Short mmCIF file of C-alpha atoms in Angstrom, two decimals:
data_model
loop_
_atom_site.label_atom_id
_atom_site.label_comp_id
_atom_site.label_asym_id
_atom_site.label_seq_id
_atom_site.Cartn_x
_atom_site.Cartn_y
_atom_site.Cartn_z
CA MET A 1 103.87 104.31 112.06
CA SER A 2 102.26 107.85 110.96
CA LYS A 3 101.81 109.05 108.06
CA PHE A 4 104.80 111.84 108.77
CA SER A 5 107.41 108.88 109.31
CA ASP A 6 106.18 107.07 106.38
CA ARG A 7 106.77 110.31 104.04
CA ALA A 8 109.93 110.95 105.91
CA PHE A 9 111.06 107.43 104.87
CA VAL A 10 109.93 107.72 101.10
CA ALA A 11 112.14 111.22 100.35
CA PHE A 12 114.88 109.58 102.69
CA GLN A 13 114.83 106.66 99.46
CA GLY A 14 114.38 109.62 97.09
CA LEU A 15 117.82 111.19 98.28
CA LEU A 16 119.51 107.20 98.01
CA PRO A 17 121.66 106.71 94.50
CA GLN A 18 119.10 104.12 93.83
CA HIS A 19 120.35 102.77 90.41
CA ALA A 20 123.93 102.98 91.79
CA LEU A 21 122.90 101.12 94.84
CA SER A 22 120.80 98.68 93.31
CA ALA A 23 123.64 97.47 90.77
CA PHE A 24 125.91 96.98 94.26
CA VAL A 25 124.20 95.34 95.58
CA GLY A 26 123.51 93.07 92.40
CA TRP A 27 127.50 92.96 91.85
CA LEU A 28 127.88 91.59 95.70
CA THR A 29 124.99 89.07 95.51
CA ARG A 30 126.90 87.76 92.42
CA LEU A 31 130.81 87.76 94.10
CA LYS A 32 131.25 83.85 94.08
CA ALA A 33 132.09 83.24 97.83
CA ARG A 34 130.42 79.45 98.87
CA ALA A 35 132.04 79.96 102.51
CA LEU A 36 130.43 83.21 103.10
CA VAL A 37 126.89 82.59 101.18
CA ARG A 38 126.68 79.59 103.28
CA ALA A 39 127.26 81.60 106.63
CA VAL A 40 125.47 84.71 105.44
CA GLY A 41 122.47 82.49 104.47
CA ARG A 42 122.14 80.96 107.53
CA PHE A 43 121.76 83.75 109.12
CA PHE A 44 118.94 84.79 106.49
CA VAL A 45 117.55 81.37 106.94
CA LYS A 46 116.87 82.53 110.51
CA LEU A 47 116.04 86.05 110.41
CA TYR A 48 113.41 85.18 108.10
CA ASP A 49 112.51 81.89 108.76
CA ILE A 50 113.12 80.56 105.67
CA ASN A 51 112.15 76.94 104.59
CA ILE A 52 115.42 76.00 103.10
CA GLU A 53 114.21 72.37 103.25
CA GLU A 54 112.22 72.17 100.15
CA ALA A 55 114.57 73.97 97.69
CA VAL A 56 117.29 72.52 96.17
CA VAL A 57 120.97 72.70 97.36
CA PRO A 58 123.81 72.55 95.44
CA GLU A 59 126.44 69.75 96.38
CA GLY A 60 128.98 72.42 98.37
CA GLY A 61 125.90 75.13 98.50
CA PHE A 62 125.04 77.97 96.17
CA ALA A 63 127.53 79.83 94.66
CA ASP A 64 126.41 83.06 95.06
CA PHE A 65 123.83 85.21 97.16
CA ASP A 66 122.03 85.30 93.76
CA ALA A 67 121.93 81.51 93.46
CA PHE A 68 120.39 82.07 97.05
CA PHE A 69 117.95 84.50 96.86
CA THR A 70 116.62 82.55 93.57
CA ARG A 71 116.60 78.85 94.35
CA LYS A 72 115.04 76.79 92.56
CA LEU A 73 112.40 74.50 94.44
CA LYS A 74 112.46 70.55 94.84
CA PRO A 75 109.76 68.42 93.20
CA GLY A 76 106.47 68.70 94.47
CA ALA A 77 107.22 71.42 97.05
CA ARG A 78 104.18 73.37 95.35
CA SER A 79 100.87 71.72 93.92
CA ILE A 80 100.01 73.70 90.89
CA ASP A 81 96.05 73.26 90.38
CA ALA A 82 95.18 71.26 86.97
CA GLY A 83 91.47 72.51 86.73
CA GLU A 84 91.27 73.58 83.44
CA LYS A 85 89.64 76.46 84.34
CA SER A 86 91.70 78.11 87.41
CA ILE A 87 94.20 80.77 87.81
CA VAL A 88 96.41 80.04 89.84
CA SER A 89 98.82 81.95 92.05
CA PRO A 90 101.48 83.15 89.89
CA VAL A 91 104.30 83.52 93.40
CA ASP A 92 104.37 82.95 96.99
CA GLY A 93 103.91 86.25 98.77
CA ALA A 94 101.02 88.56 100.19
CA VAL A 95 98.68 90.23 99.07
CA SER A 96 99.41 93.92 99.13
CA SER A 97 95.96 95.30 97.12
CA ALA A 98 92.73 93.51 94.90
CA GLY A 99 89.97 94.24 93.02
CA PRO A 100 88.54 95.84 90.46
CA ILE A 101 90.39 97.88 87.86
CA GLU A 102 87.35 101.10 88.15
CA GLU A 103 87.64 103.66 85.01
CA GLY A 104 91.50 102.47 83.82
CA ARG A 105 92.64 102.55 87.51
CA ILE A 106 94.31 100.47 90.05
CA TYR A 107 93.61 100.98 93.88
CA GLN A 108 97.45 101.09 95.07
CA ALA A 109 96.44 101.95 99.31
CA LYS A 110 94.30 104.24 101.14
CA GLY A 111 93.28 107.12 99.36
CA ARG A 112 95.95 106.24 96.08
CA ASP A 113 95.57 104.96 93.09
CA TYR A 114 97.59 105.01 89.56
CA ALA A 115 96.82 104.62 85.85
CA MET A 116 96.69 101.17 84.43
CA ALA A 117 97.90 102.84 81.32
CA GLU A 118 101.53 104.32 82.98
CA LEU A 119 101.44 100.86 84.54
CA LEU A 120 102.00 98.84 80.71
CA GLY A 121 103.30 101.56 79.10
CA SER A 122 100.65 101.38 76.92
CA GLU A 123 96.75 103.21 76.44
CA ALA A 124 95.72 100.39 74.23
CA GLU A 125 97.24 97.64 76.12
CA ALA A 126 95.55 99.18 79.28
CA GLU A 127 92.31 99.50 77.21
CA LYS A 128 92.21 94.85 77.14
CA PHE A 129 92.14 95.27 80.36
CA LEU A 130 88.93 98.04 81.93
CA GLY A 131 86.59 96.77 83.69
CA GLY A 132 88.82 93.49 85.05
CA GLN A 133 90.36 92.99 88.21
CA PHE A 134 93.69 92.56 89.05
CA ALA A 135 95.84 91.28 92.22
CA THR A 136 99.40 93.19 93.79
CA ILE A 137 101.31 90.35 95.15
CA TYR A 138 104.47 91.39 97.35
CA LEU A 139 107.22 88.94 98.23
CA SER A 140 109.33 89.52 100.64
CA PRO A 141 113.06 88.75 101.78
CA ARG A 142 111.58 84.72 102.98
CA ASP A 143 109.60 84.51 99.84
CA TYR A 144 110.58 82.13 96.77
CA HIS A 145 111.56 84.46 93.90
CA ARG A 146 110.47 82.97 91.02
CA MET A 147 107.10 84.31 88.86
CA HIS A 148 104.86 81.18 87.39
CA ALA A 149 102.10 81.28 84.73
CA PRO A 150 98.83 81.27 86.26
CA ALA A 151 97.12 79.46 83.51
CA ALA A 152 98.65 78.82 80.24
CA GLY A 153 99.49 81.33 77.55
CA VAL A 154 101.06 82.55 74.87
CA VAL A 155 103.00 85.72 75.11
CA THR A 156 102.07 88.73 72.84
CA ARG A 157 103.80 91.62 74.06
CA MET A 158 106.70 92.51 76.48
CA ALA A 159 107.76 95.81 77.81
CA TYR A 160 111.03 97.32 79.85
CA LEU A 161 109.69 100.47 81.39
CA PRO A 162 112.48 102.49 83.20
CA GLY A 163 111.90 104.21 86.50
CA TYR A 164 112.61 104.73 90.04
CA LEU A 165 113.15 101.56 92.35
CA PHE A 166 111.46 102.38 95.73
CA ALA A 167 111.14 99.89 98.38
CA VAL A 168 108.08 98.47 97.46
CA ASN A 169 106.83 97.60 101.26
CA PRO A 170 103.36 98.48 102.90
CA ARG A 171 105.41 101.64 104.83
CA THR A 172 106.28 102.85 101.05
CA VAL A 173 103.25 101.56 99.55
CA ARG A 174 100.98 104.13 101.62
CA ALA A 175 103.08 106.85 101.13
CA ARG A 176 104.86 107.20 97.47
CA GLU A 177 102.21 108.09 94.28
CA ALA A 178 101.49 105.81 91.56
CA LEU A 179 104.48 103.62 93.48
CA PHE A 180 103.96 100.61 90.69
CA SER A 181 103.63 102.49 87.90
CA ARG A 182 106.72 104.68 88.15
CA ASN A 183 109.39 102.35 89.14
CA GLU A 184 111.24 99.89 86.54
CA ARG A 185 109.00 97.47 85.85
CA VAL A 186 108.90 94.44 83.08
CA ALA A 187 105.06 94.20 81.54
CA ILE A 188 104.24 90.72 80.07
CA SER A 189 101.01 90.47 78.39
CA PHE A 190 99.99 86.86 77.20
CA ASP A 191 96.95 85.25 75.55
CA THR A 192 95.47 82.51 77.56
CA PRO A 193 92.53 80.15 75.77
CA ALA A 194 90.66 82.35 77.96
CA GLY A 195 91.18 85.83 76.66
CA PRO A 196 94.11 88.14 77.21
CA MET A 197 96.16 88.44 80.77
CA ALA A 198 98.97 90.49 82.04
CA MET A 199 101.85 90.07 84.99
CA VAL A 200 104.10 93.15 85.85
CA PHE A 201 106.97 92.16 87.43
CA VAL A 202 107.95 95.94 89.26
CA GLY A 203 111.41 96.40 90.75
CA ALA A 204 113.38 98.06 93.84
CA LEU A 205 115.43 99.23 95.81
CA ILE A 206 118.66 96.74 96.04
CA VAL A 207 116.57 94.78 93.62
CA GLY A 208 119.11 93.31 91.25
CA SER A 209 117.47 92.67 88.16
CA ILE A 210 114.39 91.18 86.54
CA SER A 211 114.88 88.29 84.17
CA VAL A 212 112.46 86.42 82.08
CA ALA A 213 112.38 82.57 80.86
CA TRP A 214 112.92 83.61 77.28
CA GLU A 215 115.33 86.70 77.43
CA GLY A 216 117.20 86.49 80.31
CA VAL A 217 117.69 89.33 82.51
CA VAL A 218 115.70 92.35 81.15
CA ALA A 219 116.26 95.06 83.72
CA PRO A 220 117.94 97.18 83.96
CA ALA A 221 119.15 97.50 80.52
CA LYS A 222 122.43 97.90 79.55
CA GLY A 223 124.50 99.41 77.66
CA SER A 224 123.32 101.77 74.71
CA LYS A 225 119.97 100.73 76.07
CA LYS A 226 120.10 101.96 79.63
CA GLY A 227 117.56 103.97 80.92
CA ARG A 228 115.23 103.62 77.27
CA PRO A 229 112.13 101.92 77.13
CA ARG A 230 112.01 98.92 74.95
CA VAL A 231 109.20 96.54 73.62
CA TRP A 232 108.94 93.05 72.50
CA ASP A 233 106.28 92.45 69.92
CA TYR A 234 106.02 88.90 69.30
CA SER A 235 104.15 86.91 66.20
CA GLU A 236 102.73 83.65 66.47
CA LYS A 237 106.05 81.93 65.06
CA ASP A 238 108.14 83.65 68.02
CA ALA A 239 106.36 83.79 70.77
CA PRO A 240 107.04 82.02 74.10
CA ARG A 241 104.30 79.62 74.78
CA PHE A 242 103.95 78.28 78.57
CA ALA A 243 101.94 75.74 80.41
CA LYS A 244 99.78 76.55 83.83
CA GLY A 245 102.47 76.40 86.54
CA ASP A 246 105.44 76.74 84.45
CA GLU A 247 109.15 79.40 85.04
CA VAL A 248 108.15 83.31 83.51
CA GLY A 249 110.49 85.59 85.67
CA ARG A 250 112.89 85.96 88.57
CA PHE A 251 113.40 88.28 90.80
CA HIS A 252 116.91 88.99 91.74
CA MET A 253 116.27 89.97 94.84
CA GLY A 254 112.35 89.53 96.29
CA SER A 255 109.40 92.77 94.85
CA THR A 256 105.80 92.41 93.64
CA VAL A 257 103.80 91.09 91.05
CA VAL A 258 100.86 92.94 89.32
CA LEU A 259 98.03 90.13 87.89
CA LEU A 260 95.99 91.53 85.11
CA VAL A 261 92.40 89.96 84.06
CA PRO A 262 89.92 91.21 81.49
CA LYS A 263 86.18 90.87 82.35
CA GLY A 264 86.28 88.43 79.76
CA THR A 265 89.08 86.12 80.08
CA GLY A 266 87.72 85.16 83.62
CA LYS A 267 87.07 86.52 87.38
CA LEU A 268 89.62 86.09 90.88
CA GLY A 269 88.08 85.08 93.90
CA GLU A 270 88.14 87.86 97.74
CA LEU A 271 91.50 88.54 98.33
CA SER A 272 91.91 90.27 101.16
CA PRO A 273 95.23 92.65 102.30
CA GLU A 274 98.04 90.78 103.91
CA GLN A 275 96.63 87.19 102.26
CA LYS A 276 99.35 84.72 102.17
CA MET A 277 99.44 83.11 98.61
CA VAL A 278 101.50 80.08 97.59
CA LEU A 279 102.28 79.37 94.00
CA GLY A 280 99.50 77.26 92.83
CA GLU A 281 96.74 77.84 94.71
CA VAL A 282 93.51 78.84 93.16
CA ILE A 283 93.11 82.65 92.95
CA GLY A 284 90.05 82.75 90.21
CA ASN A 285 88.87 81.27 87.70
CA LEU A 286 89.03 81.43 83.89
CA THR A 287 85.69 81.86 81.98
#
């Protein structure tokens, strides 16, 4: 595709009522219609070559499309590396980009980068990751849509950051300036035995919502909090804790995860664009 067609594609998305459209699709995915879900689910399985055999399918089928998209895996469907120092992939997906965090900025695509402080919604949080590494992993419609812990950790901070809902496919990544730091997102900071890490769950067009294991649905915010940033600072007493491989959150549809690893915490391996990732496989090591 040409640069012009990519820009036109992004411009078209900018004309759409992104939040209203995403809310409507989210509402549709929660409609209880098992027969329809079975029929359309079979279509999606064939269209995207989804391995439904590895999923836990309730007796009678999924109650709604949201349950289909956030399906649980059968025990043993993924192996979480047990190495004491290993950092594992938090999701199934494909690498969009990866590399060093240079001068507080993260590479997005050729000729495009964005500020880590904007991604996290905090200059103080961003300082922890200066000189570190990042990995951006895209979840396609065929992928498992739950996110897991890349290492054992204790959550110290979570931020809901409202924003746009542009698609996160390769065409938009190439053409949309600072895509991941301007889309709606949930940034989670946590401490591991080796030091701090962070994961950012980035929303996208027609992604119904983002939920986390300890708070439920975080994005989009509802009621009086709609459209406003929100920050949770956790004390040692109430901090959510997880073992490596534990479920951390879910995309209600699919999107992108940005993993941040500071220099003193660990090092990611060599990750190439479009490289396929599988939940639980080793992608780096703690120091």
